[in-house]
Structures are given as C-alpha cells and as structure tokens.
Amino acid sequence: DAMVIQNPRYQVTQFGKPVTLSCSQTLNHNVMYWYQQKSSQAPKLLFHYYDKDFNNEADTPDNFQSRRPNTSFCFLDIRSPGLGDAAMYLCATSRDSGVGGYTFGSGTRLTVV
Amino acid sequence: EDQVTQSPEALRLQEGESSSLNCSYTVSGLRGLFWYRQDPGKGPEFLFTLYSAGEEKEKERLKATLTKKESFLHITAPKPEDSATYLCAVQRRNNNDMRFGAGTRLTVKP
C-alpha cells in the first residue's frame, strides 16, 4: 500500500544533542510537510517543500531545519533540542495544493532528557 | 490571521447517542475546510473536504456540513470504535498551508 512512513516511532535525545527524524513516501506526492504537535494541541506547521522549493513558516525557530534530497524522502533536523521541543512530529504529503487532503505518517514521538 | 476553534474540547457519548462537533473558522478566502480523525499516538487520517457553504459530505455514521463561518461534524448512532480526536483544518486560496484546530476528543461508551 502506498503510504507515508516515519522513523523512528519514538526518539529519546539529550538536551542539546542534534537529532534527525526521517520521512519517506511511496505516493509520489510533490509536496511534503512537517508539523509539530504537542499534547492536546493543534498540529503546527513548521515548513513544507513544494517540489524542491523550501517554505519556512515565519515563527519556526532557527533550531529546526529540513532537507529533501529527493521526491521520496524528507528529513527534520533539530540542531540543539530543548525541553520545549518534546512533541509528536508529523510528516504529511499532498499532491499540489492538497485539496484532496493530506496523507500523514504515524509520527515520531520525541522526548528530550 | 486565520483562526480555527473547535468545540467542545471533549465529548463523552453513550453508544447510539447522536451528537455534533463544531468548528468555527476565520479565513481570508477559503479554499477548503478539512476534517481529520486522529487516534492516540497516530497521525491524522483524512475524512472530508468541504469547499463551499451549503456543501455536505457523508461517510458511514459521519456527516460534515459547512456554512460561511462554521462546520459541523454530525455523528449518528456512534459506536465505541468512533472514539478518537476529530480535527478541523482550513486552507486558504493560493496557499498550501493548512491551519488546524486543537480538536475535539470524542469518547463513546458501550
């Protein structure tokens, strides 16, 4: 089945230690998104790639970076995780504007110790 | 700025007890309003897109409706497996971003 796969499902990292989360998709969608979701809160868009074009949200901290080496893969890098970065990180994909809805992965739960 | 407000925050129903979830929104130039279902520890699962006021969509026990200011997700005769958080989101024209509400956490007791 075509899908969006996030690895790992759970990630524990030390305060200040760089961490990378990965997302892959078999849908051949041209747009990929990273959302941060804290407990009982709305998912918050961090950035998205429209094809190779990177679009950063104005309030996304500089601590968060992303790479998209090809259509299928996208990475979220957190350069110096703080305790406030503990959250579920969701990757999503869509074809163009996404009016048919986004397809989400199962998420990576990040814990910072 | 776009805003999405969902109510109630949490809803507990008995199996078979129909009810509605509300999503109020403010957006400049609506492209679409979306409903998703999210199970604990998982990513949201797409349910519906509504494009214009008066539109309705149905899927099993769920029916979504849209006005110019709000959307309702009606749940008819819910079952325990309908328990989940239901998220509403809006997308503006000429913009790929989707702004989500905080969700309604629905619990259906047998």
PDB file of N, CA, C and O in Angstrom, chain A residues 9 31 33 35 37 40-43 45 48 50 57 88 90 96-102 104-106, chain B residues 31-32 34 36 38 41-46 49 51 87 91 95-103 105:
ATOM      1  N   ARG A   9       9.663   5.644  15.406  1.00  0.00           N
ATOM      2  CA  ARG A   9       8.367   5.973  16.026  1.00  0.00           C
ATOM      3  C   ARG A   9       8.575   6.734  17.332  1.00  0.00           C
ATOM      4  O   ARG A   9       7.800   7.626  17.664  1.00  0.00           O
ATOM      5  N   VAL A  31       4.453  17.457  -2.649  1.00  0.00           N
ATOM      6  CA  VAL A  31       4.552  18.371  -1.506  1.00  0.00           C
ATOM      7  C   VAL A  31       4.704  17.544  -0.229  1.00  0.00           C
ATOM      8  O   VAL A  31       3.980  16.556  -0.029  1.00  0.00           O
ATOM      9  N   TYR A  33       5.311  18.009   4.130  1.00  0.00           N
ATOM     10  CA  TYR A  33       5.144  18.942   5.238  1.00  0.00           C
ATOM     11  C   TYR A  33       5.696  18.327   6.521  1.00  0.00           C
ATOM     12  O   TYR A  33       5.635  17.117   6.714  1.00  0.00           O
ATOM     13  N   TYR A  35       4.937  18.893  10.623  1.00  0.00           N
ATOM     14  CA  TYR A  35       4.133  19.522  11.660  1.00  0.00           C
ATOM     15  C   TYR A  35       4.675  19.105  13.026  1.00  0.00           C
ATOM     16  O   TYR A  35       5.163  17.989  13.209  1.00  0.00           O
ATOM     17  N   GLN A  37       3.253  18.650  16.910  1.00  0.00           N
ATOM     18  CA  GLN A  37       2.009  18.576  17.688  1.00  0.00           C
ATOM     19  C   GLN A  37       2.336  18.264  19.142  1.00  0.00           C
ATOM     20  O   GLN A  37       2.863  17.192  19.449  1.00  0.00           O
ATOM     21  N   SER A  40      -2.557  17.542  23.256  1.00  0.00           N
ATOM     22  CA  SER A  40      -3.867  18.212  23.236  1.00  0.00           C
ATOM     23  C   SER A  40      -3.852  19.553  22.504  1.00  0.00           C
ATOM     24  O   SER A  40      -4.715  20.389  22.747  1.00  0.00           O
ATOM     25  N   GLN A  41      -2.890  19.745  21.630  1.00  0.00           N
ATOM     26  CA  GLN A  41      -2.831  20.986  20.857  1.00  0.00           C
ATOM     27  C   GLN A  41      -2.986  20.701  19.368  1.00  0.00           C
ATOM     28  O   GLN A  41      -2.853  19.560  18.913  1.00  0.00           O
ATOM     29  N   ALA A  42      -3.244  21.749  18.616  1.00  0.00           N
ATOM     30  CA  ALA A  42      -3.355  21.623  17.163  1.00  0.00           C
ATOM     31  C   ALA A  42      -1.992  21.340  16.563  1.00  0.00           C
ATOM     32  O   ALA A  42      -0.971  21.875  17.028  1.00  0.00           O
ATOM     33  N   PRO A  43      -1.944  20.531  15.514  1.00  0.00           N
ATOM     34  CA  PRO A  43      -0.674  20.415  14.778  1.00  0.00           C
ATOM     35  C   PRO A  43      -0.264  21.782  14.243  1.00  0.00           C
ATOM     36  O   PRO A  43      -1.090  22.527  13.710  1.00  0.00           O
ATOM     37  N   LEU A  45       2.303  23.836  11.697  1.00  0.00           N
ATOM     38  CA  LEU A  45       3.180  23.669  10.532  1.00  0.00           C
ATOM     39  C   LEU A  45       4.532  24.319  10.796  1.00  0.00           C
ATOM     40  O   LEU A  45       4.607  25.479  11.205  1.00  0.00           O
ATOM     41  N   HIS A  48       7.356  23.394   4.715  1.00  0.00           N
ATOM     42  CA  HIS A  48       6.987  22.420   3.707  1.00  0.00           C
ATOM     43  C   HIS A  48       7.848  22.618   2.464  1.00  0.00           C
ATOM     44  O   HIS A  48       8.423  23.688   2.233  1.00  0.00           O
ATOM     45  N   TYR A  50       7.513  22.352  -1.600  1.00  0.00           N
ATOM     46  CA  TYR A  50       6.681  22.211  -2.796  1.00  0.00           C
ATOM     47  C   TYR A  50       7.661  21.856  -3.893  1.00  0.00           C
ATOM     48  O   TYR A  50       8.393  22.712  -4.382  1.00  0.00           O
ATOM     49  N   GLU A  57       7.844  28.475   7.777  1.00  0.00           N
ATOM     50  CA  GLU A  57       6.902  29.326   8.487  1.00  0.00           C
ATOM     51  C   GLU A  57       7.675  30.403   9.249  1.00  0.00           C
ATOM     52  O   GLU A  57       8.767  30.148   9.768  1.00  0.00           O
ATOM     53  N   MET A  88       5.142  15.398  19.366  1.00  0.00           N
ATOM     54  CA  MET A  88       4.976  14.465  18.255  1.00  0.00           C
ATOM     55  C   MET A  88       5.286  15.248  16.991  1.00  0.00           C
ATOM     56  O   MET A  88       4.763  16.362  16.799  1.00  0.00           O
ATOM     57  N   LEU A  90       4.954  15.216  12.980  1.00  0.00           N
ATOM     58  CA  LEU A  90       4.169  14.565  11.938  1.00  0.00           C
ATOM     59  C   LEU A  90       4.650  15.002  10.570  1.00  0.00           C
ATOM     60  O   LEU A  90       4.814  16.190  10.305  1.00  0.00           O
ATOM     61  N   ASP A  96       0.149  18.606  -5.068  1.00  0.00           N
ATOM     62  CA  ASP A  96      -0.088  20.041  -5.286  1.00  0.00           C
ATOM     63  C   ASP A  96      -0.713  20.679  -4.042  1.00  0.00           C
ATOM     64  O   ASP A  96      -0.183  20.551  -2.960  1.00  0.00           O
ATOM     65  N   SER A  97      -1.864  21.336  -4.194  1.00  0.00           N
ATOM     66  CA  SER A  97      -2.407  22.132  -3.095  1.00  0.00           C
ATOM     67  C   SER A  97      -3.001  21.292  -1.977  1.00  0.00           C
ATOM     68  O   SER A  97      -3.249  21.791  -0.900  1.00  0.00           O
ATOM     69  N   GLY A  98      -3.236  20.034  -2.216  1.00  0.00           N
ATOM     70  CA  GLY A  98      -3.740  19.170  -1.156  1.00  0.00           C
ATOM     71  C   GLY A  98      -5.225  19.288  -0.899  1.00  0.00           C
ATOM     72  O   GLY A  98      -5.665  18.990   0.206  1.00  0.00           O
ATOM     73  N   VAL A  99      -6.000  19.710  -1.895  1.00  0.00           N
ATOM     74  CA  VAL A  99      -7.436  19.827  -1.649  1.00  0.00           C
ATOM     75  C   VAL A  99      -8.075  18.464  -1.398  1.00  0.00           C
ATOM     76  O   VAL A  99      -9.153  18.376  -0.839  1.00  0.00           O
ATOM     77  N   GLY A 100      -7.400  17.402  -1.832  1.00  0.00           N
ATOM     78  CA  GLY A 100      -7.900  16.071  -1.536  1.00  0.00           C
ATOM     79  C   GLY A 100      -7.499  15.591  -0.160  1.00  0.00           C
ATOM     80  O   GLY A 100      -7.750  14.433   0.185  1.00  0.00           O
ATOM     81  N   GLY A 101      -6.900  16.473   0.624  1.00  0.00           N
ATOM     82  CA  GLY A 101      -6.461  16.101   1.957  1.00  0.00           C
ATOM     83  C   GLY A 101      -5.003  15.705   1.981  1.00  0.00           C
ATOM     84  O   GLY A 101      -4.445  15.294   0.959  1.00  0.00           O
ATOM     85  N   TYR A 102      -4.397  15.849   3.109  1.00  0.00           N
ATOM     86  CA  TYR A 102      -3.025  15.407   3.297  1.00  0.00           C
ATOM     87  C   TYR A 102      -3.020  13.938   3.726  1.00  0.00           C
ATOM     88  O   TYR A 102      -3.962  13.474   4.374  1.00  0.00           O
ATOM     89  N   PHE A 104      -0.913  11.630   6.206  1.00  0.00           N
ATOM     90  CA  PHE A 104       0.034  11.754   7.311  1.00  0.00           C
ATOM     91  C   PHE A 104       0.707  10.422   7.600  1.00  0.00           C
ATOM     92  O   PHE A 104       0.108   9.350   7.419  1.00  0.00           O
ATOM     93  N   GLY A 105       1.959  10.517   8.095  1.00  0.00           N
ATOM     94  CA  GLY A 105       2.594   9.364   8.691  1.00  0.00           C
ATOM     95  C   GLY A 105       2.099   9.183  10.118  1.00  0.00           C
ATOM     96  O   GLY A 105       1.286   9.977  10.622  1.00  0.00           O
ATOM     97  N   SER A 106       2.604   8.146  10.770  1.00  0.00           N
ATOM     98  CA  SER A 106       2.181   7.850  12.145  1.00  0.00           C
ATOM     99  C   SER A 106       2.880   8.708  13.184  1.00  0.00           C
ATOM    100  O   SER A 106       2.521   8.669  14.352  1.00  0.00           O
TER     101      SER A 106
ATOM    102  N   ARG B  31     -10.208  28.068   0.620  1.00  0.00           N
ATOM    103  CA  ARG B  31     -10.103  27.082  -0.452  1.00  0.00           C
ATOM    104  C   ARG B  31     -10.854  25.829  -0.050  1.00  0.00           C
ATOM    105  O   ARG B  31     -11.576  25.250  -0.844  1.00  0.00           O
ATOM    106  N   GLY B  32     -10.650  25.401   1.186  1.00  0.00           N
ATOM    107  CA  GLY B  32     -11.317  24.192   1.642  1.00  0.00           C
ATOM    108  C   GLY B  32     -11.265  24.064   3.150  1.00  0.00           C
ATOM    109  O   GLY B  32     -10.373  24.612   3.805  1.00  0.00           O
ATOM    110  N   PHE B  34     -11.325  21.046   6.077  1.00  0.00           N
ATOM    111  CA  PHE B  34     -10.996  19.628   6.138  1.00  0.00           C
ATOM    112  C   PHE B  34     -11.337  19.070   7.511  1.00  0.00           C
ATOM    113  O   PHE B  34     -11.160  19.742   8.528  1.00  0.00           O
ATOM    114  N   TYR B  36     -10.368  15.657   9.890  1.00  0.00           N
ATOM    115  CA  TYR B  36      -9.488  14.508  10.062  1.00  0.00           C
ATOM    116  C   TYR B  36      -9.871  13.800  11.356  1.00  0.00           C
ATOM    117  O   TYR B  36     -10.341  14.424  12.304  1.00  0.00           O
ATOM    118  N   GLN B  38      -7.997  11.500  14.379  1.00  0.00           N
ATOM    119  CA  GLN B  38      -6.685  11.140  14.894  1.00  0.00           C
ATOM    120  C   GLN B  38      -6.848  10.197  16.080  1.00  0.00           C
ATOM    121  O   GLN B  38      -7.449  10.564  17.089  1.00  0.00           O
ATOM    122  N   GLY B  41      -1.575   8.468  19.505  1.00  0.00           N
ATOM    123  CA  GLY B  41      -0.261   8.027  19.058  1.00  0.00           C
ATOM    124  C   GLY B  41      -0.123   7.833  17.575  1.00  0.00           C
ATOM    125  O   GLY B  41       0.867   7.255  17.103  1.00  0.00           O
ATOM    126  N   LYS B  42      -1.093   8.315  16.798  1.00  0.00           N
ATOM    127  CA  LYS B  42      -1.039   8.156  15.336  1.00  0.00           C
ATOM    128  C   LYS B  42      -1.217   9.497  14.639  1.00  0.00           C
ATOM    129  O   LYS B  42      -1.622  10.487  15.246  1.00  0.00           O
ATOM    130  N   GLY B  43      -0.921   9.503  13.348  1.00  0.00           N
ATOM    131  CA  GLY B  43      -1.136  10.699  12.562  1.00  0.00           C
ATOM    132  C   GLY B  43      -2.591  10.863  12.179  1.00  0.00           C
ATOM    133  O   GLY B  43      -3.354   9.895  12.174  1.00  0.00           O
ATOM    134  N   PRO B  44      -3.017  12.079  11.855  1.00  0.00           N
ATOM    135  CA  PRO B  44      -4.403  12.300  11.428  1.00  0.00           C
ATOM    136  C   PRO B  44      -4.727  11.545  10.153  1.00  0.00           C
ATOM    137  O   PRO B  44      -3.879  11.404   9.267  1.00  0.00           O
ATOM    138  N   GLU B  45      -5.980  11.097  10.069  1.00  0.00           N
ATOM    139  CA  GLU B  45      -6.477  10.384   8.898  1.00  0.00           C
ATOM    140  C   GLU B  45      -7.547  11.235   8.238  1.00  0.00           C
ATOM    141  O   GLU B  45      -8.515  11.634   8.877  1.00  0.00           O
ATOM    142  N   PHE B  46      -7.388  11.514   6.959  1.00  0.00           N
ATOM    143  CA  PHE B  46      -8.305  12.383   6.228  1.00  0.00           C
ATOM    144  C   PHE B  46      -9.708  11.795   6.163  1.00  0.00           C
ATOM    145  O   PHE B  46      -9.881  10.602   5.887  1.00  0.00           O
ATOM    146  N   THR B  49     -13.268  16.855   2.658  1.00  0.00           N
ATOM    147  CA  THR B  49     -13.010  18.241   2.299  1.00  0.00           C
ATOM    148  C   THR B  49     -14.337  18.875   1.892  1.00  0.00           C
ATOM    149  O   THR B  49     -15.099  18.293   1.123  1.00  0.00           O
ATOM    150  N   TYR B  51     -15.896  22.556   0.300  1.00  0.00           N
ATOM    151  CA  TYR B  51     -15.359  23.687  -0.444  1.00  0.00           C
ATOM    152  C   TYR B  51     -16.215  24.947  -0.358  1.00  0.00           C
ATOM    153  O   TYR B  51     -15.671  26.057  -0.475  1.00  0.00           O
ATOM    154  N   LEU B  87     -10.178  16.453  14.187  1.00  0.00           N
ATOM    155  CA  LEU B  87      -9.516  17.725  13.902  1.00  0.00           C
ATOM    156  C   LEU B  87     -10.154  18.386  12.694  1.00  0.00           C
ATOM    157  O   LEU B  87     -10.478  17.729  11.702  1.00  0.00           O
ATOM    158  N   GLN B  91      -7.801  25.738   4.722  1.00  0.00           N
ATOM    159  CA  GLN B  91      -6.744  26.089   3.782  1.00  0.00           C
ATOM    160  C   GLN B  91      -7.208  27.291   2.986  1.00  0.00           C
ATOM    161  O   GLN B  91      -8.351  27.316   2.506  1.00  0.00           O
ATOM    162  N   ASN B  95      -2.512  29.212  -1.205  1.00  0.00           N
ATOM    163  CA  ASN B  95      -1.624  28.905  -0.097  1.00  0.00           C
ATOM    164  C   ASN B  95      -1.728  27.420   0.204  1.00  0.00           C
ATOM    165  O   ASN B  95      -2.820  26.890   0.328  1.00  0.00           O
ATOM    166  N   ASN B  96      -0.582  26.760   0.322  1.00  0.00           N
ATOM    167  CA  ASN B  96      -0.615  25.323   0.610  1.00  0.00           C
ATOM    168  C   ASN B  96      -0.856  25.006   2.070  1.00  0.00           C
ATOM    169  O   ASN B  96      -1.178  23.894   2.429  1.00  0.00           O
ATOM    170  N   ASP B  97      -0.658  26.028   2.947  1.00  0.00           N
ATOM    171  CA  ASP B  97      -0.687  25.753   4.376  1.00  0.00           C
ATOM    172  C   ASP B  97      -2.075  25.361   4.837  1.00  0.00           C
ATOM    173  O   ASP B  97      -3.073  25.888   4.354  1.00  0.00           O
ATOM    174  N   MET B  98      -2.126  24.458   5.791  1.00  0.00           N
ATOM    175  CA  MET B  98      -3.385  24.040   6.399  1.00  0.00           C
ATOM    176  C   MET B  98      -3.308  24.365   7.888  1.00  0.00           C
ATOM    177  O   MET B  98      -2.397  23.910   8.567  1.00  0.00           O
ATOM    178  N   ARG B  99      -4.234  25.174   8.364  1.00  0.00           N
ATOM    179  CA  ARG B  99      -4.246  25.562   9.779  1.00  0.00           C
ATOM    180  C   ARG B  99      -5.264  24.704  10.511  1.00  0.00           C
ATOM    181  O   ARG B  99      -6.445  24.699  10.158  1.00  0.00           O
ATOM    182  N   PHE B 100      -4.798  24.046  11.559  1.00  0.00           N
ATOM    183  CA  PHE B 100      -5.630  23.107  12.303  1.00  0.00           C
ATOM    184  C   PHE B 100      -6.221  23.734  13.560  1.00  0.00           C
ATOM    185  O   PHE B 100      -5.614  24.625  14.167  1.00  0.00           O
ATOM    186  N   GLY B 101      -7.376  23.224  13.971  1.00  0.00           N
ATOM    187  CA  GLY B 101      -7.896  23.464  15.304  1.00  0.00           C
ATOM    188  C   GLY B 101      -7.286  22.462  16.274  1.00  0.00           C
ATOM    189  O   GLY B 101      -6.594  21.519  15.856  1.00  0.00           O
ATOM    190  N   ALA B 102      -7.576  22.650  17.558  1.00  0.00           N
ATOM    191  CA  ALA B 102      -6.997  21.790  18.591  1.00  0.00           C
ATOM    192  C   ALA B 102      -7.730  20.461  18.720  1.00  0.00           C
ATOM    193  O   ALA B 102      -7.241  19.551  19.395  1.00  0.00           O
ATOM    194  N   GLY B 103      -8.889  20.346  18.094  1.00  0.00           N
ATOM    195  CA  GLY B 103      -9.582  19.067  18.067  1.00  0.00           C
ATOM    196  C   GLY B 103     -10.640  18.905  19.130  1.00  0.00           C
ATOM    197  O   GLY B 103     -10.664  19.639  20.135  1.00  0.00           O
ATOM    198  N   ARG B 105     -11.988  15.746  21.446  1.00  0.00           N
ATOM    199  CA  ARG B 105     -11.697  14.357  21.842  1.00  0.00           C
ATOM    200  C   ARG B 105     -13.010  13.671  22.163  1.00  0.00           C
ATOM    201  O   ARG B 105     -13.676  13.998  23.133  1.00  0.00           O
TER     202      ARG B 105
END
